[in-house]
Tab-separated table of C-alpha atoms in Angstrom:
chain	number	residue	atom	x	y	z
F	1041	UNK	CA	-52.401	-10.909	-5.505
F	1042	UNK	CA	-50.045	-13.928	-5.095
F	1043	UNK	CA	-47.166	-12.038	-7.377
F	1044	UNK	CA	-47.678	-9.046	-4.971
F	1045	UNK	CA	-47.439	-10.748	-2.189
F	1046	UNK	CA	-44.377	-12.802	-3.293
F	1047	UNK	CA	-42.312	-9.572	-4.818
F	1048	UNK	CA	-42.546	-7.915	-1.193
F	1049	UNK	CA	-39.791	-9.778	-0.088
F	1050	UNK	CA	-37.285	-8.673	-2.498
F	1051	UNK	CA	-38.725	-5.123	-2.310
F	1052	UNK	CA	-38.097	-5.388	1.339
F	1053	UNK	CA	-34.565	-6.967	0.904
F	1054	UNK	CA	-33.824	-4.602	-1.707
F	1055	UNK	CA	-34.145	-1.278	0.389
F	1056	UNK	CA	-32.519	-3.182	3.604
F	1057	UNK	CA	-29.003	-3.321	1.374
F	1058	UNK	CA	-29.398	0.463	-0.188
F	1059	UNK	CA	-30.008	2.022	3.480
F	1060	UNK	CA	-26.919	-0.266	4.110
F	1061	UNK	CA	-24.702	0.768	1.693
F	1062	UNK	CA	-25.459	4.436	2.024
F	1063	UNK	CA	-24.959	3.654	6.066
F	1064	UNK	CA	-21.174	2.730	5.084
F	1065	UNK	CA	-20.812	5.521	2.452
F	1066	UNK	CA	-21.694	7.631	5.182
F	1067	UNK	CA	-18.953	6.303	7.665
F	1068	UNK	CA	-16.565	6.869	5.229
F	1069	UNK	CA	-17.080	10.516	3.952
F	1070	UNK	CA	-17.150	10.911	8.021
F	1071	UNK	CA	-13.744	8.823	9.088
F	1072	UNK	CA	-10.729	10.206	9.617
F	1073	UNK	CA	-8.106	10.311	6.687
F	1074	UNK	CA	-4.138	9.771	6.625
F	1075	UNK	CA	-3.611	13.054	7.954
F	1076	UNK	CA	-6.018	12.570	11.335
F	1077	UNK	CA	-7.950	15.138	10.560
F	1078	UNK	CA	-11.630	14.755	9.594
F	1079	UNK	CA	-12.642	14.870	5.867
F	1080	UNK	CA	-13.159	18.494	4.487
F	1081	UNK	CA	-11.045	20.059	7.205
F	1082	UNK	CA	-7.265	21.088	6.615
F	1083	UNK	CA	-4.788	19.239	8.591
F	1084	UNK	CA	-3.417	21.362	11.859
F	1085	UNK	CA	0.425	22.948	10.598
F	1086	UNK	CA	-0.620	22.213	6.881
F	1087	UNK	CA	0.142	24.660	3.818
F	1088	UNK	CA	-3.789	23.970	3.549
F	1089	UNK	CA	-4.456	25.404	6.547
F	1090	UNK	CA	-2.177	28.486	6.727
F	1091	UNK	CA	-3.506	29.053	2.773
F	1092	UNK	CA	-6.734	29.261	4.427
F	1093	UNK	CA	-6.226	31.587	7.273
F	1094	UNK	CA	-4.456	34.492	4.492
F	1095	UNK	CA	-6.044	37.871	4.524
F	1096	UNK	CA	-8.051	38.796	1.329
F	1097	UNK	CA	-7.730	42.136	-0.418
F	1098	UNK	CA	-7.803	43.655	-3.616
F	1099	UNK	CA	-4.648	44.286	-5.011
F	1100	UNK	CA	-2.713	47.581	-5.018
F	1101	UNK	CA	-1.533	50.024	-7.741
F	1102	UNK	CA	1.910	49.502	-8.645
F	1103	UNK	CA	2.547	52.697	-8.478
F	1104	UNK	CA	6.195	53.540	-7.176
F	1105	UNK	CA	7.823	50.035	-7.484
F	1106	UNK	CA	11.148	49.612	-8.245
F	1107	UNK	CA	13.241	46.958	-7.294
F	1108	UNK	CA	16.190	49.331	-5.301
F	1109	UNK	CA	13.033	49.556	-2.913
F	1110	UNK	CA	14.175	46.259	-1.706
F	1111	UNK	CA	17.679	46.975	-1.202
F	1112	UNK	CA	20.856	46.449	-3.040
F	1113	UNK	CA	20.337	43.091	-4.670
F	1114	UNK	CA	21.630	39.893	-3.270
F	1115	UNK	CA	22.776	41.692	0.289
F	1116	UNK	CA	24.775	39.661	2.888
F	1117	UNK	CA	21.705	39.853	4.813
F	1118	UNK	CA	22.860	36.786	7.431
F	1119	UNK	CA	25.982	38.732	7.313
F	1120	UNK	CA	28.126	34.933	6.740
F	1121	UNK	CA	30.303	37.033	4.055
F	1122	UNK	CA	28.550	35.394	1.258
F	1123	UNK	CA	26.107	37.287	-1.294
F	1124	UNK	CA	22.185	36.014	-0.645
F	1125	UNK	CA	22.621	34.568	-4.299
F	1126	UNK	CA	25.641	32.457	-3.910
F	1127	UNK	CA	24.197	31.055	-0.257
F	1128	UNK	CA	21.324	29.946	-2.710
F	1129	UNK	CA	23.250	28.394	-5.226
F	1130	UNK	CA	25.120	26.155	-2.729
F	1131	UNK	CA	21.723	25.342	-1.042
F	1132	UNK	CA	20.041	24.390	-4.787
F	1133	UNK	CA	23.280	22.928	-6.913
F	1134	UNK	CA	25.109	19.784	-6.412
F	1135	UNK	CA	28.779	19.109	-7.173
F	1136	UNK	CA	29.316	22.557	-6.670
F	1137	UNK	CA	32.634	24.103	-7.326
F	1138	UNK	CA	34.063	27.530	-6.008
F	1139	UNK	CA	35.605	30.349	-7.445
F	1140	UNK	CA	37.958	31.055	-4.478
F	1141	UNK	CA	37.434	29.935	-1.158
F	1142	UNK	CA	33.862	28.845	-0.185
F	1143	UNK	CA	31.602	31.715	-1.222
F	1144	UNK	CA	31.371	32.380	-5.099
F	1145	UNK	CA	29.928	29.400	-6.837
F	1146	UNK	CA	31.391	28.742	-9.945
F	1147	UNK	CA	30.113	25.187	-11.488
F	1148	UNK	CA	27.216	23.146	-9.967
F	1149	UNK	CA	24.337	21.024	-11.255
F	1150	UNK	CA	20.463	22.196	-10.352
F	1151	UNK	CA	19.079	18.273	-10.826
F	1152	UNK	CA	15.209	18.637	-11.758
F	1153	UNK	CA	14.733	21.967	-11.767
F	1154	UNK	CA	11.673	22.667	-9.313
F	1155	UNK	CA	9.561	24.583	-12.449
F	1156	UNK	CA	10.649	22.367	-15.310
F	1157	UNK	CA	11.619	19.003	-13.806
F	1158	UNK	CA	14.534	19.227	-16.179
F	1159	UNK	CA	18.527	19.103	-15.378
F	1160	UNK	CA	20.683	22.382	-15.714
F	1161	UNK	CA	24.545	22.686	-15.507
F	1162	UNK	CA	25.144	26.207	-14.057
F	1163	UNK	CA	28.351	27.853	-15.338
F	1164	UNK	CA	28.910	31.147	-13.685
F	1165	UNK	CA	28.998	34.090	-16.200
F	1166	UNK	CA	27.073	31.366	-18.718
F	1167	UNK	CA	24.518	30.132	-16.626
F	1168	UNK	CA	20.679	29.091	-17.731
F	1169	UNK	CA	20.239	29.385	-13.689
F	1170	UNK	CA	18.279	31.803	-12.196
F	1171	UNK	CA	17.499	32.459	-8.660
F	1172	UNK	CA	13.895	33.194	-8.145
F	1173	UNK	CA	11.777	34.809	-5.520
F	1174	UNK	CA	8.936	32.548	-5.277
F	1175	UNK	CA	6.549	35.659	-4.450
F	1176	UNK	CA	7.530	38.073	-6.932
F	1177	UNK	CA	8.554	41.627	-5.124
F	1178	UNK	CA	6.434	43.280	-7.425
F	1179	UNK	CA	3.650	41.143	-6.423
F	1180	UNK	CA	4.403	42.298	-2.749
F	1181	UNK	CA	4.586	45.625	-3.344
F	1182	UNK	CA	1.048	45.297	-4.119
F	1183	UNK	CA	-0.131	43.125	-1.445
F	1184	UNK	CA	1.390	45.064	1.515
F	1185	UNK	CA	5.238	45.608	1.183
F	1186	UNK	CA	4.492	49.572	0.066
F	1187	UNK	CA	4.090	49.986	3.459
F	1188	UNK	CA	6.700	49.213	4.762
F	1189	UNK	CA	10.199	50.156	5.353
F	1190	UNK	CA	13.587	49.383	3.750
F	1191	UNK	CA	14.527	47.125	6.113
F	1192	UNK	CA	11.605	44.253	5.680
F	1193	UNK	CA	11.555	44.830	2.074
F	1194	UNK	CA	15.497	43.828	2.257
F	1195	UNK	CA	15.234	41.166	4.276
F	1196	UNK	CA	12.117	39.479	2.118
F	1197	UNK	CA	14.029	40.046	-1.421
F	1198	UNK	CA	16.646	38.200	0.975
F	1199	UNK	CA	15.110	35.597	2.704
F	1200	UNK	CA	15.892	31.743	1.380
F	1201	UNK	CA	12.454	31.166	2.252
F	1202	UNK	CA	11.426	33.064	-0.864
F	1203	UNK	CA	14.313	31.658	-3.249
F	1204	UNK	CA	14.739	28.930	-5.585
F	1205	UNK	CA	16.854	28.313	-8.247
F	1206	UNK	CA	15.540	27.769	-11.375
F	1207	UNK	CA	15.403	27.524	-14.673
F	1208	UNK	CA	16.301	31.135	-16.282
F	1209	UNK	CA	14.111	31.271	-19.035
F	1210	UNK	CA	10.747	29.945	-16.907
F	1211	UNK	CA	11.449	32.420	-14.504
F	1212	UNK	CA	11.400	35.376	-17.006
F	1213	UNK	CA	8.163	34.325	-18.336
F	1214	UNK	CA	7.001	33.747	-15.087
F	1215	UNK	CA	7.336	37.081	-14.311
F	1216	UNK	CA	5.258	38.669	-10.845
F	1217	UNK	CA	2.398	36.247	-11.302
F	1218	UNK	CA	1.255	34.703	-8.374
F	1219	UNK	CA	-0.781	31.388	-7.652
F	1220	UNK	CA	-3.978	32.539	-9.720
F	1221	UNK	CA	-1.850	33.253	-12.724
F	1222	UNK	CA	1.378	31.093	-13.093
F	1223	UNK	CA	2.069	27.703	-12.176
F	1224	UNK	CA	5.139	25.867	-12.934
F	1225	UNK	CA	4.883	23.326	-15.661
F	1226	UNK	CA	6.532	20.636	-14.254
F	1227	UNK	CA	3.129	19.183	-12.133
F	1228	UNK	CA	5.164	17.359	-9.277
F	1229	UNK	CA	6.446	20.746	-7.835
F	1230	UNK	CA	3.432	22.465	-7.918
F	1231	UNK	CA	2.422	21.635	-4.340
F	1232	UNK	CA	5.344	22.491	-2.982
F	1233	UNK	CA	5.904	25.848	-5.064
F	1234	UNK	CA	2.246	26.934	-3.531
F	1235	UNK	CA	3.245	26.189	-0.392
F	1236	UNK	CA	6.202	28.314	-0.306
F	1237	UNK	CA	4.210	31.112	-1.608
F	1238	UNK	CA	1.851	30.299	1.406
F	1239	UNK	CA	4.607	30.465	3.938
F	1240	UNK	CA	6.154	33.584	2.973
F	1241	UNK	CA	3.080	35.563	2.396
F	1242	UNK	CA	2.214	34.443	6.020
F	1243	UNK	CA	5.332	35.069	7.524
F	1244	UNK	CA	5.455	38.953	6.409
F	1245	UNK	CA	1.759	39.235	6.539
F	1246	UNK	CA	0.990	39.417	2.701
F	1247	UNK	CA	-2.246	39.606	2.053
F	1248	UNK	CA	-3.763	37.681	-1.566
F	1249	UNK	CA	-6.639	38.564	-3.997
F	1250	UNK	CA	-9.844	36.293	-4.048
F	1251	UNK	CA	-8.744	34.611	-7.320
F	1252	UNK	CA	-4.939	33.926	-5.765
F	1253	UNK	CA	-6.468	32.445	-2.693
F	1254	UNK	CA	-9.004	30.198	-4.297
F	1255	UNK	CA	-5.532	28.970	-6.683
F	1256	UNK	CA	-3.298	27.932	-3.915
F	1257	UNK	CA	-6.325	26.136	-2.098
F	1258	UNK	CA	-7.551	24.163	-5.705
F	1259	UNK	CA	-4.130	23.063	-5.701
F	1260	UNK	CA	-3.699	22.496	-1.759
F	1261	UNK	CA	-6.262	20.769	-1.935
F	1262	UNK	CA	-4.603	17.727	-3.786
F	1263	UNK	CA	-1.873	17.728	-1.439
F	1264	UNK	CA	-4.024	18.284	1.998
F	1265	UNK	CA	-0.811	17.073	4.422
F	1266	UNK	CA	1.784	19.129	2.403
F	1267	UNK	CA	3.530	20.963	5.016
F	1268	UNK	CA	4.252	24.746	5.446
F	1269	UNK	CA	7.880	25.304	4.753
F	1270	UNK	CA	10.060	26.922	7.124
F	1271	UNK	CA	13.270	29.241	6.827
């Protein structure tokens, strides 16, 4: 009886510090984080958020794709005089160099390429350089852009919002995945490369399979304030 009596006490004290540790464990899964916005929830304006709000669908047949469905490639869609491919290249390289004038690129340096991390000189007519659309046309044609007409199709194959150079070689093997099924290797860019994807698919009003959707928000998800891009 006296041992029971005298291990109360430290039964007591011993429950008193676990309901008070779980008190503070609780005020922190409930506090605000970096971003403002409670724990769990997407920051407002995030690529998070937008990923989110994306309409789920299966995806299409393929079934009449072809790329002239998306205009003549690399149109002077801004209609500055310059191909959309050379307005990329002076947005992506530095030190660039002209052919004649200001308009065809002929030299420049893509410094950490956004899918490998790695350095590429870009030589026109020699050039490991590609320029990619982040959403694969193919991939829209699927998810929305077979109904529509010439005009949107032409003006997303166009828009810098869904461009990047990159390395050549990634990009082939890349080919129309999306966010489900390729990522780029280099890890740093990965946030911002779902993003993009985010961005544009909202912007036109793409919609994105189950398994797609879950992808961009798993890697989102790492990178909760990561902004939606704009263009």
């Amino acid at each position: 009886m006296i041992r029971t009596r005298s291990a109360l006490p430290a039964v007591v004290a011993v429950a008193v510090a676990v309901a008070a540790a779980l008190a503070l464990g609780g005020c922190k899964a409930g506090s605000s984080g970096s971003s403002g916005a409670p724990a769990g929830k997407a920051p407002h304006g995030s690529a998070l958020a937008a990923a989110d709000a994306l309409t789920v669908k299966g995806r299409a047949p393929k079934t009449g794709y072809a790329r002239k469905e998306f205009g003549s490639a690399w149109s002077d869609t801004d209609h500055n005089h310059c191909p959309t491919r050379d307005d990329v290249l002076k947005r992506d390289l530095r030190d660039v160099r002209y052919k004649s004038g200001d308009c065809q690129v002929a030299s420049g340096t893509l410094v950490k390429d956004p899918y490998t991390g790695t350095t590429i000189t870009f030589v026109r007519g020699h050039s490991k350089v590609d320029i990619d659309h982040v959403v694969a046309l193919s991939d829209a044609w699927q998810k929305g852009a077979q109904q529509w007409d010439r005009t949107k199709r032409t003006a997303l194959a166009n828009d810098p919002l869904n461009l990047l150079a990159v390395d050549s070689s990634t990009n082939r093997s890349k080919g129309d995945g999306d966010t489900a099924t390729w990522l780029p290797a280099y890890k740093p860019s990965r946030c911002g490369y779902v993003a993009r994807q985010v961005a544009v698919k909202k912007k036109y009003a793409l919609w994105v399979t189950s398994a797609e959707k879950n992808a961009m928000k798993r890697v989102l998800s790492g990178c909760p304030s990561e902004k939606l891009p704009t263009g």
